[in-house]
Short mmCIF file of C-alpha atoms in Angstrom, two decimals:
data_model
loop_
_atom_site.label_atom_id
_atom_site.label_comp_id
_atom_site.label_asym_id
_atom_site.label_seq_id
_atom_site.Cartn_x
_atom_site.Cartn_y
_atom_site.Cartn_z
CA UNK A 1 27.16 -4.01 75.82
CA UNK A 2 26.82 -7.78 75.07
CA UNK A 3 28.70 -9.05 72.73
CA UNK A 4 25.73 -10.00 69.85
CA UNK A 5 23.59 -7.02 69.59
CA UNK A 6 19.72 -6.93 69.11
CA UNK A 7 20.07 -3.63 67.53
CA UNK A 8 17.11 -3.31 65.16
CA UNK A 9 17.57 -2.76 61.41
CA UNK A 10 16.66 0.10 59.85
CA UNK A 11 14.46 -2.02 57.37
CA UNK A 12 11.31 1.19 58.30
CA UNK A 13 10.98 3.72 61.49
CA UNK A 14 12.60 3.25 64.65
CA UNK A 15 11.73 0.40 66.50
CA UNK A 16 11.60 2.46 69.56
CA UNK A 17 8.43 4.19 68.04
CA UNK A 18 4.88 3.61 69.67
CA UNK A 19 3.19 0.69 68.04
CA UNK A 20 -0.33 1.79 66.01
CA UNK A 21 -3.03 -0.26 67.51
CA UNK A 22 -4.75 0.02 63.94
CA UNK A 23 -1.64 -1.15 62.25
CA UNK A 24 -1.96 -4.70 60.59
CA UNK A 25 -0.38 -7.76 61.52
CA UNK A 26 1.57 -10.50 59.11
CA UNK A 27 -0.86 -13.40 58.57
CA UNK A 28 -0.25 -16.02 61.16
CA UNK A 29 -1.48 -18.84 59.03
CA UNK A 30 1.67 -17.60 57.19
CA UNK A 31 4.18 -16.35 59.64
CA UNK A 32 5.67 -17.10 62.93
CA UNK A 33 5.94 -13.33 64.80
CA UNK A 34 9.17 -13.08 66.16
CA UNK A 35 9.32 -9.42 67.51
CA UNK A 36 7.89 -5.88 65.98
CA UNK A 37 11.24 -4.23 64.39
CA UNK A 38 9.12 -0.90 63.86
CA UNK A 39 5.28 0.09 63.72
CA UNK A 40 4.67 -1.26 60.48
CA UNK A 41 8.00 -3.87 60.28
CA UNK A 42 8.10 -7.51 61.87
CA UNK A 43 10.85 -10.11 61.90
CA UNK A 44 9.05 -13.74 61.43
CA UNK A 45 9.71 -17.00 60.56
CA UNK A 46 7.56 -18.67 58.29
CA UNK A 47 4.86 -20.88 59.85
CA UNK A 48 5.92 -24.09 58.09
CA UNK A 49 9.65 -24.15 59.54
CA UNK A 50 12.26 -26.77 58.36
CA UNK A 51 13.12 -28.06 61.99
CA UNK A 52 15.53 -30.55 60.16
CA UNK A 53 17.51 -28.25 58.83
CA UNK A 54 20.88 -27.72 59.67
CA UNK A 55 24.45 -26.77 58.55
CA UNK A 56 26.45 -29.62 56.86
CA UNK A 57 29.94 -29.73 58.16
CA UNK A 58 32.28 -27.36 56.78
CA UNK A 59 34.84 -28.76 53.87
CA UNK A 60 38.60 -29.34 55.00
CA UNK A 61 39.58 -28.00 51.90
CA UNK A 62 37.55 -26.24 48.87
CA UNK A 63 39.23 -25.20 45.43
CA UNK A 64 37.75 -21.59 45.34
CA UNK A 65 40.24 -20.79 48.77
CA UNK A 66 42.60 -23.27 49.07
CA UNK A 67 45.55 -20.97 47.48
CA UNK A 68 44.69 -18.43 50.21
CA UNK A 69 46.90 -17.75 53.20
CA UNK A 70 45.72 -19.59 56.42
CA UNK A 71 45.09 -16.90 58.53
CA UNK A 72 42.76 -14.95 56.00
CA UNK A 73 39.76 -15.92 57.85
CA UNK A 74 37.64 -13.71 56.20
CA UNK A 75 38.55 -14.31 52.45
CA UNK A 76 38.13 -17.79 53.13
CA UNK A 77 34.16 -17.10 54.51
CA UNK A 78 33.41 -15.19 51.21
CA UNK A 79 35.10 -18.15 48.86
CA UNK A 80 32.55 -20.35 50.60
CA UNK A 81 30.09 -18.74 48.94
CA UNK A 82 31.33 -19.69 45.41
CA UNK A 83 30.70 -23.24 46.50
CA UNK A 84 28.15 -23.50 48.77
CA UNK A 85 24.50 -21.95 49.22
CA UNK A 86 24.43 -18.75 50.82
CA UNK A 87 22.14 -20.71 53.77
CA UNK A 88 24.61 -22.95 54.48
CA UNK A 89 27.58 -20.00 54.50
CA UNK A 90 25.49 -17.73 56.33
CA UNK A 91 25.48 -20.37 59.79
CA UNK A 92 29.00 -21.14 59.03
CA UNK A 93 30.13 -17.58 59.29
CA UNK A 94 28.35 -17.01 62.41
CA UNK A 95 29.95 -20.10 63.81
CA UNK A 96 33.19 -19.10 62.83
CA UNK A 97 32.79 -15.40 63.71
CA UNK A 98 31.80 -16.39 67.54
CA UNK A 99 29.51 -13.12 67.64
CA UNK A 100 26.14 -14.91 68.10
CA UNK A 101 24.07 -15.12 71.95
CA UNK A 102 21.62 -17.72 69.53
CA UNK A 103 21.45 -21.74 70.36
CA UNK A 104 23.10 -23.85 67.96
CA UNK A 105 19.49 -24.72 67.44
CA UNK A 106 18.18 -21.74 66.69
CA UNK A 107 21.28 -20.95 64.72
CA UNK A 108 20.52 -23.21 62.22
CA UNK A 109 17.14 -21.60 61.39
CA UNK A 110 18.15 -18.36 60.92
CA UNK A 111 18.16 -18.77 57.33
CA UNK A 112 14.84 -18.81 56.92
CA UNK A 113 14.09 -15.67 59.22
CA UNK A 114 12.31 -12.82 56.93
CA UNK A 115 11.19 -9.88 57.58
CA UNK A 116 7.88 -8.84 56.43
CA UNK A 117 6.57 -5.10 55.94
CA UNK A 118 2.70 -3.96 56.31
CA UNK A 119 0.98 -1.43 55.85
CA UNK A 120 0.07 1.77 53.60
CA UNK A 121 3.83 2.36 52.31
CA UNK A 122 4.09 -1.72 51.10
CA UNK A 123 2.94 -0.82 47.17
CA UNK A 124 5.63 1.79 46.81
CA UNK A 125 7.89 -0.11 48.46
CA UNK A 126 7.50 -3.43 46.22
CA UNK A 127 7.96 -1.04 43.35
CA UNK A 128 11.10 0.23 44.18
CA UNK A 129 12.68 -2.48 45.45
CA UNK A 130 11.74 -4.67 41.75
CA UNK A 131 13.35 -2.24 40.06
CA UNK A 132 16.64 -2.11 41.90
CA UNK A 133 16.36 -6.37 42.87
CA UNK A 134 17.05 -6.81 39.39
CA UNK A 135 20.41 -8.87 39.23
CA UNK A 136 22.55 -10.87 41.85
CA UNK A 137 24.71 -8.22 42.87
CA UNK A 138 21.94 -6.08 44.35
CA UNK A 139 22.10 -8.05 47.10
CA UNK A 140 25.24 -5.73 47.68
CA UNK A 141 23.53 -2.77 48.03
CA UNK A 142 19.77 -2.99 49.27
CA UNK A 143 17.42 -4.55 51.16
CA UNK A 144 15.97 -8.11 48.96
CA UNK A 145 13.06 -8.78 48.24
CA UNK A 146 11.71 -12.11 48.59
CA UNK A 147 8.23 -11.94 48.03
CA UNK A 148 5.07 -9.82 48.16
CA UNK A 149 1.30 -10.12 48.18
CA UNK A 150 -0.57 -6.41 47.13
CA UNK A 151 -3.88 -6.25 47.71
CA UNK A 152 -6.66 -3.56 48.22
CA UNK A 153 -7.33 -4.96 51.84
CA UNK A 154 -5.05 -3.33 54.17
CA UNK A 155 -4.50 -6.40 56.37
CA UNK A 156 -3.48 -8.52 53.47
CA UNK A 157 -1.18 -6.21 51.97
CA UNK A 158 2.63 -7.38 52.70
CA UNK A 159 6.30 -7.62 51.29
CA UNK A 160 8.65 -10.30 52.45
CA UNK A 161 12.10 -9.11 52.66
CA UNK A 162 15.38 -11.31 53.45
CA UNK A 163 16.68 -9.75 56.75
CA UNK A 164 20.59 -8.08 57.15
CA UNK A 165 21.93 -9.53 60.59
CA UNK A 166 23.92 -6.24 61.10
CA UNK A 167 23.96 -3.21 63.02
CA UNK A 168 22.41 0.17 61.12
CA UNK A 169 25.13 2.39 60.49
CA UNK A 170 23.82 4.83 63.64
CA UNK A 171 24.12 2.06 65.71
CA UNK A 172 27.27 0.99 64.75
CA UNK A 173 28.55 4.28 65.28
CA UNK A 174 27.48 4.61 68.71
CA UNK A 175 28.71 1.08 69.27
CA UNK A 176 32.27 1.76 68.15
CA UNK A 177 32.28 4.76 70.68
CA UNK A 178 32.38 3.08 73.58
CA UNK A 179 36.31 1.69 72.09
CA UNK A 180 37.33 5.11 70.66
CA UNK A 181 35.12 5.69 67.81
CA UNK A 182 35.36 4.35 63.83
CA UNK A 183 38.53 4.24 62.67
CA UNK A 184 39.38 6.34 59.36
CA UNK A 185 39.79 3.38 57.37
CA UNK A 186 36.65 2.18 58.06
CA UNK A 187 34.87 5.61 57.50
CA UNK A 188 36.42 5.71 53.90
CA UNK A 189 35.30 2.62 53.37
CA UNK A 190 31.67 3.73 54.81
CA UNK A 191 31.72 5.98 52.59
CA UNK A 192 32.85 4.47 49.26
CA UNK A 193 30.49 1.76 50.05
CA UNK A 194 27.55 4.17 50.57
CA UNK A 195 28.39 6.32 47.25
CA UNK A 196 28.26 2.78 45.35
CA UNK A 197 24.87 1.81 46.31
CA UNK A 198 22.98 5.12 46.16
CA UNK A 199 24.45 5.38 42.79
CA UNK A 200 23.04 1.78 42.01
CA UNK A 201 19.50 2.92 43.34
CA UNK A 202 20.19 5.83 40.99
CA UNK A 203 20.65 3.52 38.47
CA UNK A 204 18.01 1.62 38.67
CA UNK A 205 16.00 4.53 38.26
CA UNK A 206 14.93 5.17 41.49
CA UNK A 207 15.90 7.86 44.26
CA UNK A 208 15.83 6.98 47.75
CA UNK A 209 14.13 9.57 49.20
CA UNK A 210 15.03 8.95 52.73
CA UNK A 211 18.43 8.59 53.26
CA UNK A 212 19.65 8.73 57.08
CA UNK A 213 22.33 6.43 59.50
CA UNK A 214 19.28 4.29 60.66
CA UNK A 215 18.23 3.45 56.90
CA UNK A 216 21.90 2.11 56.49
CA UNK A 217 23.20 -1.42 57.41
CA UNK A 218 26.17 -3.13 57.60
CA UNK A 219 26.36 -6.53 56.23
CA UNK A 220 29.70 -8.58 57.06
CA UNK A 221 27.73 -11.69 55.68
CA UNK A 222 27.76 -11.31 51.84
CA UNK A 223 25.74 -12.99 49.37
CA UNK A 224 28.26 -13.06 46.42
CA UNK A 225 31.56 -12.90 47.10
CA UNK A 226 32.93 -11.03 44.16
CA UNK A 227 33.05 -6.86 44.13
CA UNK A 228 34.51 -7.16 47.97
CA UNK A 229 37.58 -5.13 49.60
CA UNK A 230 39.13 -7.60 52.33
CA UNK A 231 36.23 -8.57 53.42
CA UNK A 232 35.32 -5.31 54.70
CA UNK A 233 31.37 -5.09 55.22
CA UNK A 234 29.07 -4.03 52.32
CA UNK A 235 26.84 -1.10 52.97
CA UNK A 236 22.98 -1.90 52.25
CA UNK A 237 20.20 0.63 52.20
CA UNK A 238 16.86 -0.19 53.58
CA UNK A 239 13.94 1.70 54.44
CA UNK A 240 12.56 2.51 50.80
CA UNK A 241 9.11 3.22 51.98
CA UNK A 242 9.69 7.46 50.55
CA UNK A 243 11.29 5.91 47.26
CA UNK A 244 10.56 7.55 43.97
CA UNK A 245 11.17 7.34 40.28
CA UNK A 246 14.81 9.38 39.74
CA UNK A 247 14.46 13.21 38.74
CA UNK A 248 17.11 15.93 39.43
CA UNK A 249 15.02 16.44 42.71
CA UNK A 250 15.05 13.37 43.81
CA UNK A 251 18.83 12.87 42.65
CA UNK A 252 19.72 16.41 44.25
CA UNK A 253 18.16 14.88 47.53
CA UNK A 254 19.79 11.69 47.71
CA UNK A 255 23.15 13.54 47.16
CA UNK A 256 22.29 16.12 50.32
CA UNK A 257 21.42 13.16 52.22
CA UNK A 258 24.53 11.30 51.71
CA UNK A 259 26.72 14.47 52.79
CA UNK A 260 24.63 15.04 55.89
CA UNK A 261 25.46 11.11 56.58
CA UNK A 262 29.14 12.08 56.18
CA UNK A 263 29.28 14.56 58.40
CA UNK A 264 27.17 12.77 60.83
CA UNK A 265 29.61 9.99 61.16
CA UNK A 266 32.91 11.88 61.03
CA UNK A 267 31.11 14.48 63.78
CA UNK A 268 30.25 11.98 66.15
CA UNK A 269 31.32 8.64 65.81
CA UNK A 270 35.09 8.61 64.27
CA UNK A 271 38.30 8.50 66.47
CA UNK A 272 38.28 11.87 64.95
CA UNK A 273 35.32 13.32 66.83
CA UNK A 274 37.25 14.85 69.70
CA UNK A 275 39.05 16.85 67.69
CA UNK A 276 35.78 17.98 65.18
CA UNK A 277 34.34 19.20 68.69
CA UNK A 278 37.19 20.67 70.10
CA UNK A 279 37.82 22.65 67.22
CA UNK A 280 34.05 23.94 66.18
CA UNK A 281 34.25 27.28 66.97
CA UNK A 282 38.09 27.36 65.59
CA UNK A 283 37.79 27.97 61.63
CA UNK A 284 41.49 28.42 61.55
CA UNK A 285 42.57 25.06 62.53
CA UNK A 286 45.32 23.69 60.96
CA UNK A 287 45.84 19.60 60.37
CA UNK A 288 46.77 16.99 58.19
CA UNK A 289 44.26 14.46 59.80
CA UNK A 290 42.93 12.81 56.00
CA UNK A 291 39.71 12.10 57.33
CA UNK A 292 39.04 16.13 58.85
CA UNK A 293 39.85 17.33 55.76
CA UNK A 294 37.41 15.47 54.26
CA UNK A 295 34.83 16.84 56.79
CA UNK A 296 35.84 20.36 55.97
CA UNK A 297 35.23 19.76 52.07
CA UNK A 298 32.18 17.83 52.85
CA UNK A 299 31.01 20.66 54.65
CA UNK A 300 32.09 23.32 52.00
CA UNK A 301 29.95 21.57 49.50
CA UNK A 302 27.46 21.05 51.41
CA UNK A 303 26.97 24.66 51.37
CA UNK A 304 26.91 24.96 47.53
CA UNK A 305 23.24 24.96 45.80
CA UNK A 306 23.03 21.84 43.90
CA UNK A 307 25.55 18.78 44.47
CA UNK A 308 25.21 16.23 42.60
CA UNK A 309 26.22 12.61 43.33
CA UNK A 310 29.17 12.85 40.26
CA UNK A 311 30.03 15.65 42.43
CA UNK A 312 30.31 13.92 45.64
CA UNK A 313 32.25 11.50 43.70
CA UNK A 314 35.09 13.76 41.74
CA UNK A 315 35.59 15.20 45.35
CA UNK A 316 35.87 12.43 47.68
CA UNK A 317 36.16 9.16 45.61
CA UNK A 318 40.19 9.13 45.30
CA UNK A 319 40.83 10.59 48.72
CA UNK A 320 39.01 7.54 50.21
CA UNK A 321 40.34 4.93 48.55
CA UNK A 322 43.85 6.07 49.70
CA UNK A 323 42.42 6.11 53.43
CA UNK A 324 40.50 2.64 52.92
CA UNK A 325 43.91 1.62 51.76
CA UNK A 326 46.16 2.09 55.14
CA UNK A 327 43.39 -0.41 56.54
CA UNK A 328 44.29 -3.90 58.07
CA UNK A 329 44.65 -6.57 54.86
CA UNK A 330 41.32 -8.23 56.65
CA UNK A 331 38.30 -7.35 58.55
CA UNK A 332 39.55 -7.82 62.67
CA UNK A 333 37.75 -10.22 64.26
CA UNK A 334 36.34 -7.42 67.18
CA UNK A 335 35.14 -5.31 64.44
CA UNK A 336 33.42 -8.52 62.62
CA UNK A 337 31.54 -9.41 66.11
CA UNK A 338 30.38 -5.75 66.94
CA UNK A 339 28.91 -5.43 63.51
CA UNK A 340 26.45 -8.58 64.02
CA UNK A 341 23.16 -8.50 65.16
CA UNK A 342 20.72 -11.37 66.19
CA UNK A 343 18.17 -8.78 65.30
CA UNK A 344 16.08 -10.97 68.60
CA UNK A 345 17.03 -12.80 71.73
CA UNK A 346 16.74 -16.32 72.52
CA UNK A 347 13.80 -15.99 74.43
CA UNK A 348 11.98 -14.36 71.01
CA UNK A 349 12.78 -16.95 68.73
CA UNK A 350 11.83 -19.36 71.45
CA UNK A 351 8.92 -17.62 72.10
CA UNK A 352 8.23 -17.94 68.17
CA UNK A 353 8.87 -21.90 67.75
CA UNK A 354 6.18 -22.90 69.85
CA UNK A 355 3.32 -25.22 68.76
CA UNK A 356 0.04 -23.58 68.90
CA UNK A 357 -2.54 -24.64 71.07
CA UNK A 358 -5.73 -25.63 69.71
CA UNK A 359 -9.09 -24.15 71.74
CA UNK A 360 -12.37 -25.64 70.19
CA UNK A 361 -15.57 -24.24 70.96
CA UNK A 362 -17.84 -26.73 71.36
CA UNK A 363 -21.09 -24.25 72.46
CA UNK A 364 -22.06 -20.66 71.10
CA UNK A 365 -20.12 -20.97 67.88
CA UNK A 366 -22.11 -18.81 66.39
CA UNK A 367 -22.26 -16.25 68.62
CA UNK A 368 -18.20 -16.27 68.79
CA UNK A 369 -18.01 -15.63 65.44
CA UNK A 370 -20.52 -12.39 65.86
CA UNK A 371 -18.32 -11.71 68.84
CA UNK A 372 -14.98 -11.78 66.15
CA UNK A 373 -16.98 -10.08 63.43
CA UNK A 374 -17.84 -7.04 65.86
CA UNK A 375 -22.02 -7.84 65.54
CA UNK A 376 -24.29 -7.73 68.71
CA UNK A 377 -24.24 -11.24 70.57
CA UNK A 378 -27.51 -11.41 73.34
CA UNK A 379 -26.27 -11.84 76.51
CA UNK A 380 -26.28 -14.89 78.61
CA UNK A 381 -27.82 -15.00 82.09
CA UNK A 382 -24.60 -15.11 83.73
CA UNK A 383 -23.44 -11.88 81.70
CA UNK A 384 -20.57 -13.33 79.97
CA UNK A 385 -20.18 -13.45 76.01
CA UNK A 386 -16.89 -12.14 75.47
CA UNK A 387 -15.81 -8.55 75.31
CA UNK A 388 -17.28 -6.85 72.21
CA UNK A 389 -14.71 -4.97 70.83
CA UNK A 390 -12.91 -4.83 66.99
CA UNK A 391 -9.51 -6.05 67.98
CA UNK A 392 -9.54 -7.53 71.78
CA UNK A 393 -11.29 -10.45 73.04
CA UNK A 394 -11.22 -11.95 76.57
CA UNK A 395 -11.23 -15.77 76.78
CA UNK A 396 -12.77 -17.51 79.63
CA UNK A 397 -12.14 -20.99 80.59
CA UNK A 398 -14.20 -23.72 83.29
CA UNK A 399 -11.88 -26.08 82.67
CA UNK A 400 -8.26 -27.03 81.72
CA UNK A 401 -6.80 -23.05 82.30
CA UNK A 402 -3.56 -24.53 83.67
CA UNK A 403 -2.68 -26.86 80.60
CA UNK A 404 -3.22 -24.35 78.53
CA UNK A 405 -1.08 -21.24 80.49
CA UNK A 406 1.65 -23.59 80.53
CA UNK A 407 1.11 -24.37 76.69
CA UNK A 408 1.61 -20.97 75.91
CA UNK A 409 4.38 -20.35 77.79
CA UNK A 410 2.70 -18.36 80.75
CA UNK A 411 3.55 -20.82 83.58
CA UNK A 412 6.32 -23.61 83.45
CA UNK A 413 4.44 -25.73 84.46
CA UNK A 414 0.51 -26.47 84.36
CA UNK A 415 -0.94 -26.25 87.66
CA UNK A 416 -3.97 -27.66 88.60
CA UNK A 417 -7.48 -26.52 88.81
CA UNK A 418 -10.56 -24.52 87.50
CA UNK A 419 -11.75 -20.93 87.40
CA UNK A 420 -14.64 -19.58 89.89
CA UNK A 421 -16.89 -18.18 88.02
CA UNK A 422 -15.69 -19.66 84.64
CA UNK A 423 -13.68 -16.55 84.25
CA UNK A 424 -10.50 -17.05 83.08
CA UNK A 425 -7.80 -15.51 85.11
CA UNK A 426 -3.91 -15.75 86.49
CA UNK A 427 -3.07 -16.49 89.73
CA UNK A 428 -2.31 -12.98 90.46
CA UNK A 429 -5.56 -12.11 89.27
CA UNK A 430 -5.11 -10.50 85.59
CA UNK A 431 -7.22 -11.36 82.58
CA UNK A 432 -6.08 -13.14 79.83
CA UNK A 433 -6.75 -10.34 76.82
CA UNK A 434 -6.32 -12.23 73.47
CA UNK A 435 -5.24 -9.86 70.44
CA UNK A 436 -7.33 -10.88 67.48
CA UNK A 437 -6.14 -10.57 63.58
CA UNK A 438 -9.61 -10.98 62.04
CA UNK A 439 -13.25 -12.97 61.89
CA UNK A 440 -13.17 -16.85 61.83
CA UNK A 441 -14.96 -18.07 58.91
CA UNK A 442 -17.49 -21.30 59.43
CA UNK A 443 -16.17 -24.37 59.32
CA UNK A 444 -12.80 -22.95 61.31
CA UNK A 445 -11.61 -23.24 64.72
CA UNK A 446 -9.60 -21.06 66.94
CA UNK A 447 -5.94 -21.79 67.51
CA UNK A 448 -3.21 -19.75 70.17
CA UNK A 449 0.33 -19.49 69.26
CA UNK A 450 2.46 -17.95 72.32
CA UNK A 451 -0.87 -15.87 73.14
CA UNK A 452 -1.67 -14.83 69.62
CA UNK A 453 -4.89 -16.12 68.04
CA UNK A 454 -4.45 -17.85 64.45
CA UNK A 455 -6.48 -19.47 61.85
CA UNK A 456 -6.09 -22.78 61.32
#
């Protein structure tokens, strides 16, 4: 596997679910659209980007880590933050972490990469998320929450949340597999981690509701640097789209869920898993291993009717700590670049920074805006006014096709001629099909952005 993952967040559903052809879009007079993270979950960047922005050089020497030893690399990352903005940090840590496949280009815009959530979920989301957003250190636990716009319209119903470039904890898992599974150290601290934010959310008054591995990330890029364990990631829940106000139901779920995600990761993706499977049919077997025990209690309780998360807690919470402890005195520098995640190649966020294209339509204006609107449009003689459809619109050009393919990005370079017919095609003979976000009013004109009509 390459060395920065694209491994999707769990901010929703798996990414590897089938897109909903119904599902809306974030506004592109608003956002850039990097990639589609999940049906209803997109990772942008906002259409007015700060192309002058970049790092400042690090400082030789700051007060907040200048007492520290030299080769605490990752102590001296986190003090950064208690003198710097977290922007700033955040490109400086990737530098100095050597995990990133991104352009020192595109590097520097990370920062301002969001991801923005649609669609019917958004309300309840934006709800939950307030309530537990409330001070700095939540930023330790959950997904933030930049901003959101709730509306009755569907399409213009969104929440803006600040993206975690890490792997989900299922991914990480499977990652860590393929060089002998998670070490016990870093399961206890998993696992501490975990207890500390659900019991935040609980907290805050809310229950999760949804608790799994792919609704858990791993940040190694902290906002505040206090609260941390040797710069060991924190553990942030996502995916708060089945989030409700806290009741002993809710609380009794959240506490089931967090055992199944135990046992999930000590099952299958600790340097303890051979032994879990070599032994499942063996109920005698004897060991000392710290980290089976704890799967055998897990599992014991798991069986009882009600656990609670205090429960979870008296059991486990000492136990851990003692395993977290026998941990290296900082995070190793493999383990810090398999946790990070571009979240999107190159190509994507190249893909994304492109200017748009401007098409203005010069005859018929009116009868491209019934076309958008999905009204009746009278044919022409030649039998061409556009495909009449609610979401898909074919675009025919007599004239300049090649500077605009290689505007877009379709061809390198722009090659020469017109369509026959004035029907706009490739060379290979394909139609250009334009997705469409919704009706132009009067008085606008139709833009393209990587293929992707906008509203200018």
């Amino acid at each position: 596997m390459s060395l920065a993952s694209t491994t999707t967040v769990g901010f929703d559903t798996a990414a590897s679910a089938p897109p909903d052809p119904s599902a809306p879009t974030p506004p592109p007079h608003l956002f850039r659209l990097i990639k589609r993270l999940s049906p209803t979950t997109y990772l942008c960047l906002p259409r007015a980007i700060n192309l002058s922005q970049a790092a400042p050089p690090i400082a030789s020497a700051l007060t907040a880590f200048t007492t520290l030893p030299n080769d605490n690399v990752r102590m001296q990352q986190q003090a950064w933050n208690v003198e710097h903005p977290w922007n700033d940090v955040l490109v400086w840590m990737m530098q100095h972490n050597g995990a990133s496949l991104l352009s020192a280009r595109v590097l520097d815009l990370l920062p301002q990469v969001v991801v923005v959530s649609m669609g019917d979920a958004v309300r309840q989301v934006c709800e939950a998320l307030e309530e537990v957003n409330r001070h700095e250190a939540s930023s330790l636990y959950v997904s933030m929450m930049v901003k959101s716009q709730l509306t009755k319209a569907r399409q213009s119903r969104w929440v803006v949340m600040a993206p975690v470039f890490g792997l989900t904890l299922e991914a990480y898992g499977k990652e860590e597999m393929e060089v002998g599974g998670i070490a016990n150290w870093m399961v206890a601290h998993i696992f501490l981690a975990l207890l500390d934010s659900v019991a935040h959310v609980h907290a805050s008054g809310v229950a999760h509701g949804a608790l799994t591995s792919a609704g858990v990330v791993l940040d190694v890029y902290p906002r505040v640097v206090w609260h941390r364990f040797r710069g060991y990631p924190d553990v942030v829940l996502s995916s708060f789209a089945a989030a409700v106000p806290i009741d002993a139901a809710g609380e009794e779920k959240d506490a089931f869920a967090v055992l199944r995600v135990m046992e999930e990761v000590i099952a299958n993706w600790s340097d303890a898993t051979p032994f879990v499977r070599h032994a499942e049919g063996d109920a005698d077997m004897v060991t000392d291993d710290p980290i089976l025990l704890v799967l055998r209690d897990i599992r014991l309780l798991h069986a009882t009717p009600s656990p609670s998360l205090v429960d979870i807690r008296a059991q486990f919470e000492v136990r851990l700590i003692d395993i977290r402890a026998s941990g290296p005195a900082q995070l190793p520098r493999p383990t810090c670049q398999r946790l990070h995640s571009d979240l999107a190649t190159q190509a994507e966020f190249e893909r994304a920074l492109r200017e748009p294209a401007v098409i203005r339509f010069e005859d018929r204006y009116e009868d491209f805006i019934k076309i958008m609107a999905d009204e009746p449009v009278e044919m022409g003689a030649g039998g061409h006014a556009g495909m009449k459809t609610k979401q898909i619109m074919v675009m025919r050009f007599a004239a300049k096709k090649s500077e605009f393919l290689g505007v877009i990005g379709v061809v390198e370079e722009a090659r020469e001629g017109t369509d026959e017919d004035g029907d706009f095609k490739w060379d290979d003979g394909h139609e250009m099909v334009v997705d469409v976000a919704e009706p132009v009013l009067p008085g606008q004109h139709q833009s393209i952005f990587g293929g992707d009509l906008e509203w200018k």
